[in-house]
CSV table of C-alpha atoms in Angstrom, one decimal:
chain,number,residue,atom,x,y,z
K,1,MET,CA,-24.6,-68.2,59.2
K,2,THR,CA,-26.1,-64.7,60.0
K,3,PHE,CA,-25.2,-61.4,58.6
K,4,ALA,CA,-23.9,-60.3,62.0
K,5,SER,CA,-21.8,-63.4,62.2
K,6,ARG,CA,-20.3,-63.1,58.8
K,7,CYS,CA,-19.5,-59.6,59.5
K,8,GLN,CA,-17.6,-60.6,62.6
K,9,LEU,CA,-15.6,-63.0,61.1
K,10,LEU,CA,-14.5,-60.6,58.3
K,11,LEU,CA,-13.6,-58.0,60.8
K,12,LEU,CA,-11.7,-60.6,62.9
K,13,ALA,CA,-9.7,-61.4,59.9
K,14,ALA,CA,-9.2,-57.8,58.7
K,15,LEU,CA,-7.8,-56.6,62.4
K,16,VAL,CA,-5.8,-59.7,63.4
K,17,VAL,CA,-2.6,-57.8,63.3
K,18,ASN,CA,-1.2,-57.0,66.7
K,19,ALA,CA,-4.0,-58.8,68.6
K,20,LEU,CA,-3.2,-59.6,72.3
K,21,PRO,CA,-4.7,-62.7,73.7
K,22,ARG,CA,-6.2,-62.0,77.0
K,23,ASP,CA,-4.3,-64.3,79.6
K,24,LEU,CA,-7.4,-64.9,81.9
K,25,ASN,CA,-5.1,-65.8,85.0
K,26,GLN,CA,-3.3,-62.4,84.9
K,27,PHE,CA,-6.1,-60.5,86.5
K,28,PRO,CA,-9.3,-62.4,86.6
K,29,CYS,CA,-12.5,-60.7,85.6
K,30,GLU,CA,-14.2,-61.3,88.8
K,31,ALA,CA,-11.4,-59.6,90.9
K,32,LEU,CA,-12.0,-56.1,89.5
K,33,GLU,CA,-15.1,-56.0,91.5
K,34,SER,CA,-13.1,-56.3,95.1
K,35,GLN,CA,-9.5,-55.3,94.0
K,36,LEU,CA,-9.9,-52.2,91.8
K,37,HIS,CA,-10.4,-49.1,93.8
K,38,LEU,CA,-11.0,-45.7,91.9
K,39,GLU,CA,-12.0,-42.4,92.8
K,40,ASN,CA,-15.6,-41.7,93.6
K,41,THR,CA,-16.4,-45.1,91.7
K,42,THR,CA,-18.1,-48.4,92.7
K,43,ILE,CA,-17.5,-51.4,90.7
K,44,ILE,CA,-21.0,-52.8,91.0
K,45,SER,CA,-20.0,-56.2,89.1
K,46,ALA,CA,-17.4,-57.7,86.8
K,47,THR,CA,-18.5,-61.0,85.4
K,48,ARG,CA,-17.0,-63.0,82.3
K,49,VAL,CA,-19.4,-63.5,79.4
K,50,ALA,CA,-19.0,-66.3,77.0
K,51,ALA,CA,-20.3,-65.3,73.6
K,52,PRO,CA,-22.5,-65.5,71.7
K,53,THR,CA,-25.2,-64.7,74.0
K,54,ASN,CA,-27.6,-62.1,75.6
K,55,VAL,CA,-27.4,-60.5,78.9
K,56,THR,CA,-29.8,-58.7,81.1
K,57,THR,CA,-29.6,-55.0,81.4
K,58,THR,CA,-30.3,-52.8,84.0
K,59,ALA,CA,-31.6,-50.1,81.6
K,60,SER,CA,-34.9,-48.2,82.3
K,61,ALA,CA,-37.9,-49.8,80.5
K,62,ASP,CA,-38.3,-47.0,77.8
K,63,CYS,CA,-34.7,-47.5,76.7
K,64,LEU,CA,-36.2,-50.9,75.2
K,65,THR,CA,-33.0,-52.6,76.0
K,66,PRO,CA,-34.0,-55.4,78.6
K,67,GLN,CA,-31.1,-57.6,77.1
K,68,ALA,CA,-28.2,-56.8,75.1
K,69,LEU,CA,-26.3,-59.1,72.7
K,70,VAL,CA,-22.7,-60.1,73.2
K,71,SER,CA,-21.1,-61.2,69.8
K,72,ALA,CA,-17.4,-61.7,71.3
K,73,SER,CA,-16.3,-63.0,74.9
K,74,ILE,CA,-15.7,-60.4,77.2
K,75,CYS,CA,-15.3,-59.2,80.8
K,76,ARG,CA,-18.4,-57.2,81.4
K,77,VAL,CA,-17.7,-54.3,84.4
K,78,GLU,CA,-20.6,-52.3,85.5
K,79,PHE,CA,-19.6,-49.2,87.5
K,80,LEU,CA,-21.1,-46.0,89.1
K,81,VAL,CA,-19.5,-42.8,89.3
K,82,ASN,CA,-20.1,-40.0,91.5
K,83,THR,CA,-19.7,-36.9,89.8
K,84,THR,CA,-21.1,-34.5,92.5
K,85,SER,CA,-23.0,-35.0,95.6
K,86,THR,CA,-26.3,-34.9,93.4
K,87,SER,CA,-25.4,-36.5,90.3
K,88,SER,CA,-23.6,-39.8,89.1
K,89,VAL,CA,-22.9,-41.7,85.8
K,90,ARG,CA,-23.4,-45.2,85.4
K,91,GLY,CA,-21.7,-47.1,82.8
K,92,GLU,CA,-20.2,-50.5,81.5
K,93,ALA,CA,-17.1,-51.7,80.2
K,94,TRP,CA,-16.9,-54.6,77.7
K,95,LEU,CA,-13.5,-55.9,77.7
K,96,PRO,CA,-12.8,-58.4,74.8
K,97,ASP,CA,-10.9,-61.5,75.3
K,98,ILE,CA,-8.5,-60.5,72.3
K,99,TRP,CA,-7.6,-57.0,72.5
K,100,TYR,CA,-5.6,-54.9,70.3
K,101,GLY,CA,-4.7,-52.1,72.4
K,102,ARG,CA,-7.5,-49.9,71.6
K,103,PHE,CA,-10.1,-47.8,73.7
K,104,LEU,CA,-13.4,-47.0,72.2
K,105,ALA,CA,-16.1,-44.8,74.3
K,106,VAL,CA,-19.6,-44.8,72.6
K,107,GLY,CA,-22.0,-41.9,73.0
K,108,ASN,CA,-25.8,-41.5,73.6
K,109,GLY,CA,-29.0,-40.4,71.8
K,110,GLY,CA,-31.9,-37.8,72.2
K,111,LEU,CA,-32.3,-36.7,75.8
K,112,GLY,CA,-31.5,-40.2,76.5
K,113,GLY,CA,-29.8,-41.8,79.7
K,114,CYS,CA,-29.7,-45.2,77.9
K,115,ILE,CA,-26.2,-47.2,77.7
K,116,ASP,CA,-25.7,-47.9,74.0
K,117,TYR,CA,-25.5,-51.5,74.1
K,118,ALA,CA,-25.3,-52.0,70.2
K,119,ASN,CA,-22.3,-50.0,70.2
K,120,LEU,CA,-20.6,-51.7,73.2
K,121,ASP,CA,-21.2,-54.9,71.3
K,122,TYR,CA,-19.9,-53.5,68.0
K,123,GLY,CA,-16.9,-52.2,69.7
K,124,ALA,CA,-16.0,-55.2,71.6
K,125,SER,CA,-16.6,-57.4,68.4
K,126,LEU,CA,-14.1,-55.2,66.6
K,127,HIS,CA,-11.8,-56.2,69.8
K,128,PHE,CA,-11.7,-52.5,71.2
K,129,ALA,CA,-11.9,-52.2,74.9
K,130,THR,CA,-15.5,-50.4,74.8
K,131,VAL,CA,-17.0,-48.1,77.5
K,132,GLY,CA,-20.4,-46.8,77.5
K,133,SER,CA,-22.6,-44.9,80.0
K,134,ASN,CA,-26.2,-43.6,80.8
K,135,ASN,CA,-25.1,-40.0,80.4
K,136,GLY,CA,-25.9,-39.2,83.9
K,137,HIS,CA,-29.5,-40.1,84.3
K,138,ASP,CA,-31.8,-43.0,83.5
K,139,GLY,CA,-34.5,-43.2,80.8
K,140,GLN,CA,-35.4,-41.2,77.5
K,141,ASP,CA,-36.9,-38.2,78.9
K,142,GLY,CA,-35.8,-35.1,80.5
K,143,ARG,CA,-37.5,-35.0,84.0
K,144,ALA,CA,-34.2,-35.7,85.7
K,145,PHE,CA,-32.7,-32.2,84.7
K,146,PHE,CA,-35.7,-30.4,86.6
K,147,ASN,CA,-34.0,-28.3,89.0
K,148,ASN,CA,-30.9,-30.5,89.1
K,149,PRO,CA,-28.1,-28.5,87.3
K,150,GLU,CA,-25.5,-31.2,88.0
K,151,VAL,CA,-27.1,-33.7,85.9
K,152,ILE,CA,-27.6,-31.3,83.2
K,153,ASN,CA,-24.0,-30.7,83.3
K,154,ASP,CA,-23.5,-34.7,83.0
K,155,PHE,CA,-25.5,-34.5,80.0
K,156,ALA,CA,-24.2,-31.6,78.4
K,157,TYR,CA,-20.4,-32.2,78.8
K,158,ARG,CA,-19.3,-34.3,81.7
K,159,ALA,CA,-20.6,-37.9,81.4
K,160,ILE,CA,-18.4,-38.7,78.2
K,161,HIS,CA,-15.4,-37.4,79.9
K,162,VAL,CA,-16.2,-39.2,83.2
K,163,GLU,CA,-16.8,-42.7,81.3
K,164,THR,CA,-13.6,-42.2,79.4
K,165,VAL,CA,-11.4,-41.3,82.4
K,166,ILE,CA,-12.7,-44.1,84.4
K,167,GLY,CA,-12.9,-46.4,81.5
K,168,LYS,CA,-9.3,-46.2,80.7
K,169,GLN,CA,-8.3,-47.0,84.3
K,170,ILE,CA,-10.4,-50.1,84.1
K,171,VAL,CA,-9.0,-51.4,80.8
K,172,ASP,CA,-5.4,-50.4,81.6
K,173,THR,CA,-5.7,-52.4,85.1
K,174,TYR,CA,-7.5,-55.5,83.4
K,175,TYR,CA,-5.1,-55.8,80.8
K,176,GLY,CA,-2.0,-55.0,82.5
K,177,THR,CA,-0.8,-52.6,80.3
K,178,ALA,CA,-1.8,-49.2,78.9
K,179,HIS,CA,-4.0,-48.9,76.0
K,180,HIS,CA,-2.2,-47.2,72.7
K,181,ARG,CA,-4.9,-45.6,70.9
K,182,SER,CA,-8.4,-43.8,72.1
K,183,TYR,CA,-11.3,-43.6,70.0
K,184,TYR,CA,-15.1,-42.3,70.2
K,185,LEU,CA,-18.2,-43.4,68.1
K,186,GLY,CA,-21.6,-41.8,68.2
K,187,CYS,CA,-24.4,-40.3,66.3
K,188,SER,CA,-27.0,-37.5,66.8
K,189,THR,CA,-26.6,-36.5,70.7
K,190,GLY,CA,-23.5,-38.8,70.4
K,191,GLY,CA,-22.2,-36.7,67.5
K,192,ARG,CA,-22.4,-33.6,69.7
K,193,GLN,CA,-20.8,-35.4,72.5
K,194,GLY,CA,-18.1,-36.2,70.3
K,195,THR,CA,-17.8,-32.7,69.0
K,196,GLN,CA,-17.9,-31.4,72.7
K,197,ALA,CA,-15.1,-33.8,73.7
K,198,ALA,CA,-13.0,-32.4,70.9
K,199,LEU,CA,-13.5,-28.9,72.3
K,200,LYS,CA,-13.4,-29.3,76.0
K,201,TYR,CA,-11.3,-32.5,76.5
K,202,PRO,CA,-9.0,-32.7,73.7
K,203,GLU,CA,-6.7,-35.1,75.2
K,204,ASP,CA,-9.5,-37.8,75.6
K,205,PHE,CA,-9.4,-39.2,72.1
K,206,ASP,CA,-6.9,-39.6,69.1
K,207,GLY,CA,-9.9,-40.2,66.7
K,208,ILE,CA,-13.4,-39.3,66.8
K,209,VAL,CA,-16.4,-40.5,64.6
K,210,ALA,CA,-19.3,-38.1,65.4
K,211,GLY,CA,-22.2,-38.8,63.1
K,212,ALA,CA,-25.2,-36.3,62.3
K,213,PRO,CA,-24.0,-34.1,65.2
K,214,ALA,CA,-26.9,-32.4,67.2
K,215,THR,CA,-24.7,-29.2,67.6
K,216,ASP,CA,-26.0,-25.7,68.2
K,217,TRP,CA,-28.1,-27.5,70.6
K,218,ASN,CA,-30.3,-25.0,71.8
K,219,HIS,CA,-31.0,-23.5,68.4
K,220,LEU,CA,-31.7,-27.2,67.2
K,221,MET,CA,-34.2,-27.7,69.9
K,222,GLY,CA,-35.9,-24.5,69.2
K,223,TRP,CA,-36.0,-25.6,65.5
K,224,ASP,CA,-37.9,-28.6,66.1
K,225,THR,CA,-40.3,-26.8,68.4
K,226,MET,CA,-40.9,-24.3,65.8
K,227,MET,CA,-41.5,-27.0,63.2
K,228,ALA,CA,-44.5,-28.1,65.4
K,229,ARG,CA,-45.6,-24.7,66.0
K,230,TYR,CA,-45.7,-23.9,62.0
K,231,ILE,CA,-48.5,-26.8,61.8
K,232,GLY,CA,-50.5,-25.6,64.8
K,233,ALA,CA,-48.7,-27.2,67.9
K,234,PRO,CA,-49.8,-27.4,70.7
K,235,ASN,CA,-53.3,-28.2,69.6
K,236,ALA,CA,-52.1,-29.1,66.1
K,237,THR,CA,-54.8,-31.2,64.6
K,238,ALA,CA,-57.2,-28.6,65.4
K,239,SER,CA,-55.2,-25.9,63.4
K,240,PRO,CA,-55.8,-25.3,59.8
K,241,SER,CA,-52.2,-25.4,59.3
K,242,PHE,CA,-52.0,-29.0,60.3
K,243,ILE,CA,-50.7,-31.4,57.8
K,244,THR,CA,-51.7,-35.1,58.2
K,245,PRO,CA,-49.6,-38.0,57.5
K,246,SER,CA,-51.3,-38.9,54.3
K,247,LEU,CA,-50.7,-35.3,52.9
K,248,TRP,CA,-47.3,-35.6,53.9
K,249,ASN,CA,-47.1,-38.6,51.4
K,250,VAL,CA,-48.4,-36.3,48.8
K,251,ILE,CA,-45.9,-33.6,49.4
K,252,ALA,CA,-43.1,-36.2,49.6
K,253,ALA,CA,-43.9,-37.4,46.3
K,254,GLU,CA,-44.4,-33.9,44.8
K,255,ILE,CA,-41.0,-32.9,46.1
K,256,LEU,CA,-39.5,-35.9,44.4
K,257,GLU,CA,-41.3,-35.0,41.1
K,258,GLN,CA,-39.7,-31.5,41.4
K,259,CYS,CA,-36.3,-32.3,42.5
K,260,ASP,CA,-35.3,-36.1,42.0
K,261,THR,CA,-33.5,-35.6,38.6
K,262,LEU,CA,-31.4,-32.6,39.6
K,263,ASP,CA,-28.8,-34.9,40.2
K,264,GLY,CA,-29.0,-36.4,36.5
K,265,VAL,CA,-30.7,-39.6,37.5
K,266,LYS,CA,-34.3,-40.5,38.7
K,267,ASP,CA,-33.8,-43.0,41.6
K,268,GLY,CA,-35.8,-41.6,44.3
K,269,ILE,CA,-32.7,-39.8,46.0
K,270,ILE,CA,-32.1,-36.2,46.0
K,271,THR,CA,-28.2,-36.0,46.1
K,272,GLU,CA,-28.2,-32.3,47.1
K,273,PRO,CA,-31.1,-31.2,48.9
K,274,ASP,CA,-29.7,-27.7,48.9
K,275,ASP,CA,-30.2,-27.3,45.0
K,276,CYS,CA,-34.0,-28.2,45.7
K,277,HIS,CA,-36.1,-25.2,45.7
K,278,PHE,CA,-39.5,-26.9,46.2
K,279,ARG,CA,-42.5,-24.8,44.7
K,280,PRO,CA,-45.4,-25.8,47.2
K,281,ASP,CA,-47.9,-23.9,45.2
K,282,SER,CA,-48.2,-26.9,42.7
K,283,LEU,CA,-50.2,-28.4,45.4
K,284,ARG,CA,-52.7,-25.5,46.0
K,285,CYS,CA,-56.3,-26.8,46.1
K,286,LYS,CA,-58.3,-25.5,43.3
K,287,GLY,CA,-61.8,-25.1,42.8
K,288,ASP,CA,-64.0,-28.0,44.3
K,289,THR,CA,-60.8,-30.0,44.7
K,290,VAL,CA,-60.2,-30.7,48.4
K,291,GLN,CA,-58.5,-34.1,48.4
K,292,ASN,CA,-54.7,-34.4,48.0
K,293,CYS,CA,-53.9,-30.7,47.9
K,294,LEU,CA,-53.1,-28.1,50.2
K,295,THR,CA,-54.9,-25.0,51.6
K,296,VAL,CA,-53.4,-21.7,52.1
K,297,PRO,CA,-52.5,-22.1,55.8
K,298,GLN,CA,-51.0,-25.5,55.0
K,299,LEU,CA,-48.9,-23.8,52.1
K,300,GLU,CA,-47.7,-21.2,54.4
K,301,ALA,CA,-46.7,-23.7,57.0
K,302,LEU,CA,-44.4,-25.7,54.2
K,303,ARG,CA,-43.0,-22.3,53.1
K,304,LYS,CA,-41.7,-21.8,56.7
K,305,ILE,CA,-40.7,-25.6,57.3
K,306,TYR,CA,-38.5,-25.6,54.2
K,307,GLY,CA,-36.8,-22.1,55.2
K,308,PRO,CA,-34.3,-21.5,57.8
K,309,ILE,CA,-35.4,-20.3,61.1
K,310,LYS,CA,-34.2,-16.6,61.8
K,311,ASP,CA,-34.9,-14.4,65.0
K,312,THR,CA,-36.8,-11.2,64.5
K,313,VAL,CA,-33.8,-9.1,63.1
K,314,GLY,CA,-32.9,-11.8,60.2
K,315,HIS,CA,-30.1,-13.5,62.1
K,316,LEU,CA,-29.9,-17.3,61.1
K,317,LEU,CA,-30.8,-19.5,63.9
K,318,TYR,CA,-30.8,-22.8,62.1
K,319,PRO,CA,-30.8,-24.1,58.6
K,320,ARG,CA,-33.9,-25.4,56.9
K,321,TYR,CA,-35.6,-29.0,56.9
K,322,ASP,CA,-33.9,-31.0,53.9
K,323,PRO,CA,-36.4,-31.6,51.1
K,324,GLY,CA,-36.8,-35.3,50.8
K,325,ALA,CA,-36.7,-35.8,54.5
K,326,GLU,CA,-40.4,-35.8,54.9
K,327,ALA,CA,-40.5,-38.9,52.8
K,328,ASP,CA,-39.3,-41.1,55.7
K,329,GLY,CA,-41.9,-42.5,58.2
K,330,ASN,CA,-39.7,-41.3,61.0
K,331,ALA,CA,-40.4,-37.7,59.8
K,332,GLN,CA,-43.7,-37.8,62.0
K,333,ARG,CA,-41.2,-37.2,64.9
K,334,VAL,CA,-40.8,-33.7,63.8
K,335,LEU,CA,-43.7,-33.1,61.3
K,336,SER,CA,-46.6,-34.5,63.3
K,337,GLY,CA,-47.4,-31.4,65.4
K,338,SER,CA,-46.1,-33.1,68.5
K,339,ILE,CA,-42.9,-31.3,70.1
K,340,ILE,CA,-40.2,-33.7,70.8
K,341,SER,CA,-38.1,-31.1,72.3
K,342,SER,CA,-40.6,-30.2,75.0
K,343,ASP,CA,-38.6,-31.7,78.1
K,344,TRP,CA,-35.7,-29.6,77.2
K,345,PHE,CA,-37.7,-26.3,77.1
K,346,ARG,CA,-40.0,-27.2,80.4
K,347,TYR,CA,-37.3,-29.0,82.6
K,348,THR,CA,-34.1,-26.8,81.8
K,349,ILE,CA,-34.8,-23.5,80.2
K,350,PHE,CA,-38.1,-22.6,81.6
K,351,ASN,CA,-38.2,-24.7,84.9
K,352,ASP,CA,-42.0,-25.0,84.4
K,353,SER,CA,-43.2,-28.7,83.9
K,354,THR,CA,-46.6,-27.3,82.9
K,355,TYR,CA,-45.1,-25.0,80.1
K,356,ASP,CA,-47.7,-25.6,77.1
K,357,PHE,CA,-45.9,-24.0,74.2
K,358,SER,CA,-49.0,-21.8,73.1
K,359,ASN,CA,-46.7,-18.7,73.0
K,360,PHE,CA,-43.5,-20.2,71.8
K,361,SER,CA,-41.7,-18.1,69.3
K,362,VAL,CA,-38.1,-17.4,68.1
K,363,ASP,CA,-37.7,-15.1,70.9
K,364,ASP,CA,-37.8,-18.3,73.2
K,365,VAL,CA,-35.3,-20.0,70.8
K,366,VAL,CA,-32.9,-17.0,71.4
K,367,PHE,CA,-33.5,-17.0,74.9
K,368,SER,CA,-32.7,-20.7,75.3
K,369,ASP,CA,-29.1,-20.1,73.7
K,370,GLN,CA,-28.6,-17.4,76.4
K,371,ILE,CA,-29.4,-19.6,79.2
K,372,ASN,CA,-27.2,-22.4,77.5
K,373,PRO,CA,-27.4,-24.9,80.4
K,374,GLY,CA,-24.4,-26.8,81.2
K,375,GLY,CA,-22.8,-25.0,78.2
K,376,ILE,CA,-24.5,-27.6,76.0
K,377,ARG,CA,-24.6,-25.4,72.8
K,378,THR,CA,-21.6,-27.0,71.3
K,379,PHE,CA,-21.0,-24.5,68.3
K,380,ASP,CA,-17.4,-23.2,68.6
K,381,GLY,CA,-15.0,-23.6,65.7
K,382,ASP,CA,-11.9,-23.5,67.9
K,383,LEU,CA,-10.7,-27.3,67.5
K,384,SER,CA,-7.1,-25.9,67.6
K,385,GLU,CA,-5.9,-28.0,70.7
K,386,PHE,CA,-7.6,-31.1,69.3
K,387,LYS,CA,-5.9,-30.6,65.9
K,388,ASN,CA,-2.5,-29.4,67.3
K,389,ARG,CA,-2.1,-32.8,69.2
K,390,GLY,CA,-2.9,-34.9,66.0
K,391,GLY,CA,-6.4,-35.6,66.6
K,392,LYS,CA,-8.5,-36.6,63.6
K,393,PHE,CA,-12.1,-36.2,63.3
K,394,LEU,CA,-14.4,-37.7,60.9
K,395,THR,CA,-18.1,-36.8,60.7
K,396,TYR,CA,-21.0,-37.7,58.4
K,397,HIS,CA,-24.6,-36.6,57.8
K,398,GLY,CA,-27.5,-38.0,55.7
K,399,ARG,CA,-28.8,-35.9,53.4
K,400,ARG,CA,-32.3,-37.2,54.2
K,401,ASP,CA,-32.1,-36.8,57.8
K,402,GLU,CA,-35.6,-36.5,59.3
K,403,VAL,CA,-34.4,-35.1,62.7
K,404,ILE,CA,-31.4,-33.0,62.2
K,405,PRO,CA,-30.9,-30.8,58.9
K,406,SER,CA,-27.8,-31.9,57.3
K,407,GLY,CA,-27.1,-28.3,56.3
K,408,ASN,CA,-26.1,-27.7,59.9
K,409,SER,CA,-23.0,-30.0,59.2
K,410,LYS,CA,-21.9,-28.0,56.5
K,411,ARG,CA,-22.5,-24.8,58.5
K,412,VAL,CA,-20.3,-26.4,61.5
K,413,TYR,CA,-17.6,-27.1,59.1
K,414,ASN,CA,-17.6,-23.8,57.7
K,415,LEU,CA,-17.5,-22.5,61.1
K,416,ILE,CA,-14.1,-24.4,62.0
K,417,SER,CA,-12.8,-23.3,58.7
K,418,LYS,CA,-13.2,-19.6,59.4
K,419,THR,CA,-12.2,-19.8,63.0
K,420,LEU,CA,-8.8,-21.7,62.1
K,421,HIS,CA,-8.3,-19.4,59.2
K,422,MET,CA,-8.0,-23.1,57.0
K,423,PRO,CA,-9.7,-23.0,53.7
K,424,SER,CA,-9.5,-26.8,53.9
K,425,LEU,CA,-9.6,-28.9,57.0
K,426,ASP,CA,-8.7,-32.2,55.4
K,427,SER,CA,-5.7,-32.4,57.7
K,428,PHE,CA,-7.7,-33.4,60.6
K,429,TYR,CA,-11.4,-32.9,60.0
K,430,ARG,CA,-13.5,-34.6,57.3
K,431,LEU,CA,-17.3,-34.4,56.7
K,432,PHE,CA,-18.8,-37.0,54.7
K,433,LEU,CA,-22.6,-36.1,53.2
K,434,VAL,CA,-24.7,-39.1,52.7
K,435,PRO,CA,-27.4,-38.8,50.1
K,436,GLY,CA,-30.5,-40.7,50.6
K,437,MET,CA,-29.7,-41.8,54.4
K,438,ASN,CA,-32.0,-40.8,57.3
K,439,HIS,CA,-30.9,-39.9,60.8
K,440,CYS,CA,-27.6,-41.7,61.3
K,441,ALA,CA,-28.9,-45.1,59.4
K,442,PHE,CA,-31.6,-46.4,57.1
K,443,GLY,CA,-33.1,-45.0,53.9
K,444,PRO,CA,-32.9,-45.5,50.4
K,445,GLY,CA,-29.4,-44.3,49.8
K,446,ALA,CA,-26.2,-46.5,50.4
K,447,TRP,CA,-26.5,-46.2,54.1
K,448,ARG,CA,-24.1,-49.1,55.4
K,449,PHE,CA,-20.7,-48.1,56.0
K,450,GLY,CA,-20.0,-49.4,59.6
K,451,GLN,CA,-21.2,-46.3,61.5
K,452,TYR,CA,-23.4,-47.9,64.0
K,453,GLY,CA,-23.2,-51.5,65.3
K,454,LEU,CA,-23.2,-54.6,62.9
K,455,MET,CA,-26.2,-53.7,61.4
K,456,THR,CA,-24.6,-51.1,59.5
K,457,GLY,CA,-22.6,-53.4,57.3
K,458,ALA,CA,-19.3,-54.1,59.3
K,459,VAL,CA,-17.1,-54.7,56.3
K,460,ASN,CA,-13.8,-55.7,56.5
K,461,ALA,CA,-12.1,-52.8,54.6
K,462,SER,CA,-11.5,-49.2,55.7
K,463,THR,CA,-12.8,-47.9,52.5
K,464,HIS,CA,-16.3,-49.3,53.5
K,465,ASN,CA,-16.2,-48.7,57.4
K,466,VAL,CA,-16.0,-45.5,58.9
K,467,LEU,CA,-14.6,-46.6,62.3
K,468,LEU,CA,-11.7,-48.8,60.4
K,469,ALA,CA,-11.0,-45.6,58.0
K,470,LEU,CA,-10.6,-43.5,61.2
K,471,VAL,CA,-8.0,-46.0,62.8
K,472,ASP,CA,-6.0,-46.2,59.3
K,473,TRP,CA,-6.0,-42.3,59.4
K,474,VAL,CA,-4.8,-42.5,63.4
K,475,GLU,CA,-2.7,-45.2,63.1
K,476,GLN,CA,-1.2,-45.1,59.6
K,477,GLY,CA,-1.7,-41.6,58.5
K,478,ILE,CA,-3.9,-42.6,55.8
K,479,PRO,CA,-7.0,-40.3,55.4
K,480,PRO,CA,-10.2,-41.5,54.1
K,481,ASP,CA,-10.6,-39.9,50.5
K,482,THR,CA,-14.4,-41.1,50.1
K,483,VAL,CA,-16.5,-43.8,52.3
K,484,MET,CA,-18.2,-46.5,50.4
K,485,GLY,CA,-21.7,-47.1,51.2
K,486,THR,CA,-24.0,-50.2,50.5
K,487,ALA,CA,-27.7,-49.8,50.0
K,488,ASP,CA,-30.1,-52.4,51.1
K,489,ASP,CA,-30.1,-54.0,47.7
K,490,GLY,CA,-26.5,-54.3,47.6
K,491,THR,CA,-25.5,-51.4,45.5
K,492,GLN,CA,-22.6,-49.3,46.4
K,493,ARG,CA,-21.9,-45.6,46.1
K,494,ASP,CA,-18.7,-43.3,47.2
K,495,HIS,CA,-19.8,-40.6,49.7
K,496,CYS,CA,-17.9,-37.7,49.0
K,497,ARG,CA,-16.0,-35.5,51.5
K,498,TYR,CA,-17.2,-31.9,51.8
K,499,PRO,CA,-17.0,-29.4,50.0
K,500,ARG,CA,-16.5,-31.8,47.2
K,501,ARG,CA,-19.7,-32.7,45.3
K,502,SER,CA,-21.4,-36.1,44.4
K,503,ILE,CA,-21.7,-35.8,40.4
K,504,TYR,CA,-23.3,-38.2,38.0
K,505,ASN,CA,-21.2,-38.6,35.0
K,506,GLY,CA,-23.8,-40.6,33.0
K,507,GLU,CA,-22.8,-44.0,34.6
K,508,SER,CA,-22.3,-43.6,38.1
K,509,PHE,CA,-21.8,-40.8,40.7
K,510,ILE,CA,-17.9,-39.6,41.4
K,511,CYS,CA,-16.8,-36.9,43.5
K,512,GLU,CA,-15.8,-33.6,42.1
């Protein structure tokens, strides 16, 4: 039996209470295509899919999902919603034969207009009626935003709301009864979307899992661009500041040498990157040595990378890169000298498809937030409406995140605390920091806790599965004290809710 199959059986055993078997004669799946009429919506197709199997998708080639796994038998509904005369959202609803009365919306990643089929399958395998969308455009780049503000609006805030409103109507019609709880699951851009939903549409969800949220979006895009500028972008390889991938390996080893044991154990993991004050001068080239060492321009670039970015008068724009994150191979997305956020600035901020970034500076980062296309910033601490209606918000962030500094999630927590005058947010908002985890998943730490698809360790206990922990919190009033993660080698570790810290007591890590 495969790992995914074992996970599915465990979850079925855990969630069998209150299951509602689907009467296939009550409202046949195929009838949705011709008989369901929703405002500004076209039901493209409605087909029954017997699991396990793979289905063909209509995703753009760069989404890399020509086929999608279906682990639980479903009614698959494909739909299109016209959000304005110049914009639309394409989505799918995966409606499992055995349903627990729960609705789940899933988010997206990057600038992407790619339906998250892995989490559609994950949700349906947990017997949530699960809905996802293309976020208002197709493909992984930002060209669809160019001179099209309504497409930007879909991406910034509207697509998740639309998929939720239409998805709930599809779900309630198909099952012949209203859903009783509504949830959201996403990471990265999906984490930002979940946060935006709580801010703008607090009635949409009873519970939200928002991982590694790309909040304070414009400043994040600017931070990413400045990382590339520090090492010479847009012509990085010709710059004296450029740092090669092999040199990054040297830097990563030195950072571990300086900071690995700060938490009391040498294990290749920096538990609290904020305690790591990396001294790059230890790698300075001396005498005739030119291999595996850094020149003065490279050292200056490192000091900037491992410091926060600030505007010209010293105001914080975005936290620093986490020491330790450079060790992940995917860190080259940010540290290679290429600008992964280039499309955001070209197609939304400057409206100039030929902009070359040769004069990009922190002034442009500030300018981008003044423009704030579609109100995408998502950096507002007023979650009072979501809190007051009983909403629960569960967020997590890897301390080895190579794409979004984990310090930003601390910053958001503190912003909410200050805005709501709540020293502790434990009653409705919990942040779990995950040592040794990369962006959303993977890494040397205990990164599997049910946060993204069956690959993330779908264990049948809410103590080990962040989505099930959210269900317990919403439906039984049992908040998660910790989240237990599992590493690739099978070792487990409790992840602590902020502001508690993970402390090594000589035998294991505990939360204090």
